[in-house]
XYZ file of C-alpha atoms in Angstrom:
457
model
C 0.000 0.000 0.000
C 1.330 3.432 -0.941
C 1.874 5.732 2.035
C 1.375 9.435 1.376
C 1.337 10.379 5.057
C 3.468 9.069 7.933
C 2.208 9.569 11.437
C 3.893 8.471 14.646
C 3.367 4.725 14.044
C 5.936 3.213 11.647
C 4.280 -0.242 11.715
C 2.639 -0.057 8.247
C 6.052 0.389 6.636
C 7.668 -2.516 8.513
C 4.841 -5.036 8.775
C 6.156 -7.237 5.945
C 9.524 -7.714 7.691
C 10.766 -9.931 10.505
C 13.959 -8.603 12.064
C 13.406 -9.892 15.594
C 15.887 -12.783 15.233
C 18.767 -10.524 14.158
C 21.363 -9.281 16.594
C 21.590 -5.972 14.778
C 20.432 -4.007 11.742
C 22.717 -1.831 9.645
C 21.037 1.255 8.181
C 22.690 3.001 5.244
C 22.471 6.713 6.121
C 23.809 9.420 3.833
C 22.065 12.218 5.730
C 19.541 12.850 2.974
C 15.847 13.005 3.785
C 15.093 9.412 2.763
C 17.872 7.739 4.741
C 17.443 9.984 7.777
C 13.723 9.197 7.889
C 14.577 5.500 7.550
C 16.910 5.743 10.526
C 14.432 7.445 12.840
C 11.485 5.291 11.775
C 13.536 2.135 12.284
C 14.622 3.304 15.732
C 10.979 3.909 16.711
C 9.864 0.560 15.294
C 12.581 -1.433 17.050
C 11.828 0.295 20.346
C 8.250 -0.974 20.097
C 8.716 -4.433 18.622
C 12.314 -5.652 19.073
C 14.174 -3.573 21.680
C 17.036 -6.091 21.887
C 17.974 -5.599 18.226
C 20.837 -3.121 17.898
C 20.591 -0.376 15.265
C 23.830 0.773 13.638
C 23.964 3.624 11.139
C 26.693 3.451 8.490
C 27.658 6.356 6.249
C 29.739 5.569 3.174
C 31.985 8.426 2.133
C 32.579 7.929 -1.591
C 35.302 10.612 -1.540
C 34.049 12.008 -4.849
C 33.329 15.552 -3.599
C 35.381 17.880 -1.362
C 32.620 18.173 1.242
C 31.740 14.484 1.570
C 33.868 13.855 4.671
C 32.288 16.800 6.494
C 28.799 15.552 5.601
C 29.629 12.132 7.022
C 30.727 13.760 10.289
C 27.478 15.720 10.355
C 25.531 12.439 10.116
C 27.619 11.155 13.015
C 26.504 14.120 15.120
C 22.844 13.500 14.266
C 23.181 9.851 15.283
C 24.916 10.806 18.541
C 22.048 13.148 19.364
C 19.612 10.244 18.978
C 21.762 7.698 20.792
C 22.377 5.590 17.668
C 25.703 3.905 16.958
C 27.368 5.250 13.837
C 30.308 4.306 11.621
C 31.912 6.077 8.655
C 33.375 3.931 5.875
C 35.392 5.452 3.046
C 35.621 4.259 -0.561
C 39.361 4.281 -1.100
C 41.503 3.537 -4.109
C 41.305 4.719 -7.727
C 37.908 5.657 -9.140
C 36.823 4.707 -12.669
C 36.760 7.333 -15.388
C 33.302 6.204 -16.519
C 30.414 4.368 -14.920
C 30.809 6.178 -11.600
C 27.199 5.571 -10.384
C 27.404 1.797 -10.904
C 30.908 1.518 -9.464
C 29.973 3.643 -6.467
C 26.864 1.561 -5.862
C 28.852 -1.678 -5.846
C 31.544 -0.228 -3.588
C 28.874 1.113 -1.219
C 27.142 -2.258 -0.868
C 30.419 -4.076 -0.302
C 31.361 -1.679 2.478
C 27.894 -1.956 4.010
C 28.023 -5.763 3.812
C 31.375 -5.758 5.581
C 29.904 -3.529 8.294
C 26.973 -5.933 8.662
C 29.324 -8.903 9.093
C 31.241 -7.032 11.789
C 27.952 -6.372 13.609
C 26.911 -10.020 13.366
C 23.949 -9.432 11.075
C 22.970 -10.146 7.485
C 20.556 -7.230 6.990
C 21.211 -3.792 5.500
C 18.360 -1.271 5.442
C 18.239 1.293 2.647
C 15.994 4.314 2.217
C 14.668 3.637 -1.292
C 11.218 5.200 -1.641
C 8.200 4.928 -3.901
C 9.644 7.842 -5.873
C 12.872 5.877 -6.410
C 10.818 2.891 -7.522
C 8.911 4.964 -10.067
C 12.162 6.438 -11.394
C 13.641 2.962 -11.777
C 10.629 1.601 -13.628
C 10.395 4.584 -15.969
C 14.116 4.472 -16.771
C 13.908 0.781 -17.590
C 10.760 1.265 -19.637
C 12.555 3.915 -21.676
C 15.308 1.418 -22.491
C 12.948 -1.461 -23.228
C 12.792 -2.195 -26.944
C 10.105 -4.305 -28.545
C 10.267 -8.017 -27.628
C 12.885 -7.433 -24.957
C 12.684 -8.922 -21.489
C 10.148 -7.027 -19.366
C 11.303 -8.528 -16.035
C 13.082 -5.283 -15.147
C 9.789 -3.402 -15.073
C 9.175 -4.972 -11.648
C 11.608 -2.395 -10.317
C 13.338 -2.935 -6.989
C 12.369 -5.868 -4.800
C 11.464 -5.433 -1.145
C 14.502 -7.584 -0.331
C 17.575 -8.380 -2.438
C 20.364 -10.782 -1.529
C 23.854 -9.324 -2.077
C 26.754 -11.663 -2.908
C 24.876 -14.645 -1.514
C 25.043 -13.540 2.127
C 23.621 -10.116 2.968
C 20.018 -8.983 2.580
C 19.282 -5.479 1.372
C 15.880 -4.563 2.819
C 13.823 -1.585 1.620
C 11.081 -0.722 4.143
C 10.245 2.647 2.530
C 9.266 1.415 -0.959
C 5.662 2.139 -0.047
C 6.319 5.732 1.077
C 6.509 8.902 -0.976
C 9.542 11.127 -0.477
C 7.495 14.178 0.453
C 5.695 12.193 3.168
C 9.063 11.304 4.655
C 10.126 14.940 4.573
C 6.905 15.957 6.321
C 7.724 13.364 8.980
C 11.157 14.955 9.475
C 9.744 18.477 9.545
C 7.323 17.424 12.267
C 10.326 16.128 14.209
C 12.223 19.378 13.534
C 14.974 17.396 11.817
C 17.081 18.885 9.040
C 18.561 16.757 6.273
C 21.464 17.118 3.870
C 21.059 17.679 0.136
C 23.581 15.812 -1.998
C 24.334 17.918 -5.113
C 24.981 14.677 -7.040
C 21.239 13.993 -6.921
C 20.672 17.129 -9.006
C 23.457 16.465 -11.526
C 21.544 15.766 -14.724
C 24.675 14.370 -16.356
C 23.411 11.086 -14.921
C 20.224 9.301 -15.924
C 18.462 9.101 -12.557
C 18.726 12.821 -11.726
C 17.338 13.568 -15.206
C 14.383 11.287 -14.574
C 13.918 12.754 -11.086
C 13.817 16.268 -12.491
C 11.262 15.223 -15.101
C 9.033 13.684 -12.426
C 9.349 16.750 -10.220
C 7.854 18.739 -13.076
C 5.115 16.182 -13.661
C 1.954 15.408 -11.656
C 1.442 12.381 -9.413
C -0.432 10.359 -12.004
C 2.717 9.287 -13.813
C 4.278 8.031 -10.584
C 1.085 6.186 -9.605
C 0.936 4.533 -13.028
C 4.590 3.490 -12.830
C 4.071 1.974 -9.387
C 0.996 0.078 -10.551
C 2.940 -1.228 -13.547
C 5.760 -2.317 -11.227
C 3.357 -4.231 -8.992
C 1.893 -6.044 -11.989
C 5.326 -6.842 -13.421
C 6.518 -8.109 -10.026
C 3.534 -10.464 -9.792
C 4.194 -11.800 -13.289
C 7.902 -12.198 -12.574
C 7.265 -14.225 -9.414
C 4.686 -16.395 -11.169
C 6.941 -17.066 -14.141
C 9.828 -17.804 -11.797
C 7.782 -20.393 -9.913
C 6.769 -22.057 -13.179
C 10.368 -22.094 -14.404
C 11.513 -23.532 -11.067
C 9.004 -26.379 -11.438
C 10.338 -27.170 -14.910
C 13.945 -27.167 -13.713
C 13.041 -29.437 -10.821
C 11.249 -31.853 -13.170
C 13.478 -31.901 -16.238
C 17.029 -30.875 -15.250
C 19.820 -33.052 -13.860
C 23.529 -32.527 -13.218
C 25.270 -35.660 -14.502
C 28.764 -34.378 -13.704
C 30.345 -31.082 -12.581
C 29.919 -28.388 -15.217
C 27.298 -30.233 -17.271
C 23.524 -29.695 -17.114
C 21.131 -32.104 -18.850
C 17.532 -31.341 -19.789
C 15.247 -34.285 -20.526
C 13.898 -34.472 -24.115
C 10.355 -33.799 -22.820
C 11.480 -30.311 -21.786
C 10.910 -29.264 -25.402
C 7.161 -29.891 -24.937
C 6.767 -27.523 -21.979
C 4.814 -24.268 -22.133
C 7.065 -21.862 -24.053
C 7.057 -18.848 -21.717
C 8.139 -20.767 -18.620
C 10.416 -23.112 -20.597
C 12.283 -20.247 -22.253
C 12.749 -18.584 -18.874
C 14.027 -21.858 -17.373
C 16.372 -22.278 -20.328
C 17.731 -18.756 -19.897
C 18.384 -19.388 -16.200
C 20.222 -22.646 -16.888
C 22.216 -21.105 -19.729
C 23.289 -18.327 -17.383
C 24.223 -20.839 -14.675
C 26.172 -23.112 -17.032
C 28.067 -20.233 -18.634
C 28.565 -18.108 -15.540
C 26.981 -15.080 -17.230
C 26.214 -12.073 -15.049
C 22.899 -11.523 -16.866
C 20.312 -13.848 -18.344
C 20.751 -14.481 -22.088
C 18.871 -12.396 -24.620
C 15.177 -13.308 -24.655
C 14.716 -13.390 -28.448
C 17.775 -15.581 -29.009
C 16.697 -17.960 -26.234
C 13.263 -18.230 -27.859
C 14.934 -19.190 -31.142
C 17.027 -21.860 -29.427
C 13.999 -23.306 -27.661
C 12.055 -23.505 -30.930
C 14.942 -25.428 -32.505
C 15.170 -27.866 -29.601
C 11.701 -29.186 -30.387
C 12.523 -29.792 -34.053
C 16.112 -30.984 -34.481
C 19.417 -32.099 -33.040
C 21.941 -29.302 -33.164
C 24.860 -27.617 -31.432
C 24.940 -23.858 -30.819
C 26.443 -21.328 -28.412
C 24.587 -18.651 -26.469
C 25.764 -16.573 -23.529
C 29.091 -18.451 -23.178
C 27.206 -21.767 -23.079
C 27.278 -24.618 -25.576
C 23.820 -26.092 -26.216
C 24.146 -29.659 -27.499
C 20.716 -31.103 -28.346
C 20.839 -34.877 -28.793
C 18.530 -37.842 -28.604
C 19.590 -38.426 -24.975
C 18.667 -34.860 -23.988
C 19.725 -31.234 -24.191
C 23.177 -30.714 -22.653
C 24.503 -27.337 -21.489
C 28.157 -26.622 -20.686
C 30.560 -23.686 -20.570
C 32.257 -23.030 -23.903
C 36.039 -23.359 -23.956
C 36.681 -19.814 -25.186
C 37.376 -16.727 -23.069
C 38.005 -18.629 -19.854
C 39.865 -16.797 -17.050
C 43.607 -16.279 -17.358
C 45.878 -17.964 -14.786
C 45.775 -16.130 -11.442
C 46.518 -16.564 -7.762
C 43.403 -17.630 -5.784
C 41.886 -14.722 -3.833
C 39.473 -15.099 -0.932
C 35.881 -14.287 -1.899
C 36.602 -13.820 -5.611
C 34.143 -15.303 -8.105
C 35.914 -17.378 -10.738
C 34.345 -17.212 -14.206
C 30.966 -16.309 -12.722
C 30.554 -19.915 -11.565
C 32.607 -20.512 -8.398
C 33.196 -18.395 -5.314
C 36.666 -19.022 -3.897
C 37.485 -19.652 -0.267
C 41.171 -19.463 0.667
C 42.206 -20.542 4.162
C 45.978 -20.811 3.752
C 48.821 -19.220 1.861
C 48.163 -19.475 -1.859
C 51.053 -17.418 -3.216
C 52.658 -20.429 -4.926
C 49.356 -21.714 -6.346
C 47.785 -20.862 -9.688
C 44.136 -21.137 -10.587
C 43.423 -21.822 -14.247
C 40.975 -23.885 -16.322
C 41.555 -27.614 -15.865
C 42.061 -28.314 -19.566
C 41.335 -31.440 -21.585
C 44.424 -33.407 -20.579
C 43.775 -33.047 -16.858
C 40.032 -33.559 -17.342
C 40.672 -37.069 -18.615
C 42.257 -38.009 -15.295
C 39.003 -37.138 -13.489
C 36.697 -39.305 -15.553
C 34.516 -41.846 -13.774
C 32.751 -44.919 -15.094
C 29.228 -43.921 -14.143
C 28.466 -40.588 -15.795
C 24.927 -40.252 -17.216
C 26.161 -38.312 -20.243
C 28.305 -38.920 -23.313
C 31.956 -39.160 -22.249
C 33.024 -36.476 -24.716
C 30.600 -33.951 -23.206
C 31.594 -34.796 -19.640
C 35.255 -34.340 -20.570
C 34.604 -31.026 -22.320
C 32.633 -29.747 -19.307
C 35.341 -30.736 -16.833
C 38.003 -29.051 -18.948
C 36.395 -25.649 -18.256
C 36.278 -26.085 -14.469
C 38.761 -24.340 -12.151
C 41.942 -26.318 -11.639
C 44.691 -25.748 -9.113
C 48.303 -25.882 -10.265
C 51.761 -25.447 -8.749
C 54.777 -24.897 -10.984
C 53.123 -26.644 -13.904
C 51.850 -29.600 -11.874
C 48.080 -30.216 -11.818
C 46.940 -30.623 -8.194
C 43.245 -31.181 -8.804
C 39.934 -29.498 -9.583
C 38.030 -27.144 -7.304
C 34.556 -28.230 -8.323
C 34.260 -30.410 -5.206
C 33.206 -28.818 -1.889
C 36.354 -30.078 -0.149
C 39.391 -27.837 0.296
C 42.460 -28.511 -1.822
C 45.709 -27.056 -0.446
C 43.642 -24.515 1.494
C 41.553 -23.488 -1.527
C 37.973 -24.463 -2.383
C 35.433 -23.299 -4.927
C 31.726 -23.189 -4.129
C 29.367 -23.129 -7.137
C 27.241 -20.012 -7.607
C 24.334 -19.248 -9.928
C 26.016 -16.706 -12.203
C 23.159 -14.324 -13.036
C 22.367 -13.912 -9.330
C 25.847 -14.199 -7.823
C 25.953 -10.457 -7.151
C 22.318 -9.400 -6.681
C 19.398 -11.803 -6.185
C 16.087 -9.886 -6.125
C 13.379 -11.368 -3.944
C 11.212 -11.850 -7.034
C 13.594 -14.596 -8.203
C 14.070 -16.639 -5.037
C 12.170 -19.686 -6.296
C 14.156 -20.328 -9.515
C 17.414 -19.302 -7.854
C 16.948 -21.813 -5.030
C 16.071 -24.672 -7.384
C 19.006 -23.908 -9.684
C 21.359 -23.690 -6.706
C 20.194 -27.120 -5.577
C 20.734 -28.507 -9.065
C 24.397 -27.450 -9.379
C 25.328 -27.900 -5.731
C 25.449 -24.205 -4.881
C 24.550 -22.785 -1.481
C 20.829 -22.123 -1.177
C 19.749 -18.524 -0.528
C 19.301 -17.897 3.209
C 15.769 -17.190 4.473
C 14.780 -13.598 3.695
C 13.989 -11.246 6.598
C 10.284 -11.237 5.794
C 7.224 -11.995 7.871
C 6.403 -15.695 8.055
C 3.745 -16.088 5.396
C 5.779 -14.082 2.854
C 9.014 -15.906 3.612
C 7.269 -19.280 3.296
C 5.850 -18.333 -0.072
C 9.247 -17.113 -1.278
């Protein structure tokens, strides 16, 4: 429900969440009106419903403007006045010449996730509002060409899993920005205005300026469209998950098999399931192009063929449809690094010194040494799939593959579902969980939502 007025009771904004089992909550607070309102509303809500949960405000100083450090200190003073713990984290190191908004966003979430781990929690609260949601939907609609994937029109999810561990929760998606500012005015609280938000060099400020000049009908329409798209996305995801559960198997590491009957499934859900599995097999950061996936699915029902899409080889045979990572453009040799994602398919865990170790694709010669007698797939396909898996080497000697969950010389590689390795929106929990189970990846943790919503997800 859209909130245009916020009184003293914050319950309507938080009623879909369940934070009571967390030790702490980390709130991302820049000092702007949205994040400051989030902080004070969360403090009030916890005082009423979960007084033992600790609230920690974190301000990320992106160090992109001369006054950013002073603004962070000003937020610290506001938090001190309200008795709220506060930390300042700084984005250090070189900044990219282009793509600053996206790079800053990723850096911000990584710093916030690290703060959450230090506080013993897996929840970050952000102050995204209904206005932000409308801006997101309208920007994506403007980029949406005919026949392209409309999943993005769902906008931002209430919860999103970041890097497989930390939930980003957005309690204010049902509140308008002006209502939040009225709430602050009634509290006699001043907020900071970030000049970046008015810099129309970037897409979002341009959209924000356009909406400021428009009436409320356009925002209401965008929010209604987002709700409809979110419903459709969840429904399609559940249907795709059912198809994956029924038709997909994992005969050996790196190789996905779809039963021949998959070609007879309802096209919309089957194409979505195919896109998910292609992304997982190839380690792609985004789902494959919708139109090209539709073409591949149409061919599966009619012929045996071999094609490549989104770094994945599709080999349709009488025994089934086999998906594996293509042998081109695999990662260059590198030293294993803790937490790094290798080829979009494996997250590394390094417990010992790895300076003398090299991580590189296993290769065909080493793959032959890993063959087993009981693989439910043609031997040539199993060998080709294994050759693209991460292998550990020392001075030219092959030590073994990292596709198994066990540690090898202090290094292990846990499978991840590529398209959702970085951000997993709550809309997509059902297909993500089923795909994770298929390839042996870690299942998404329970979202911090109220019981009936979490069970449905």
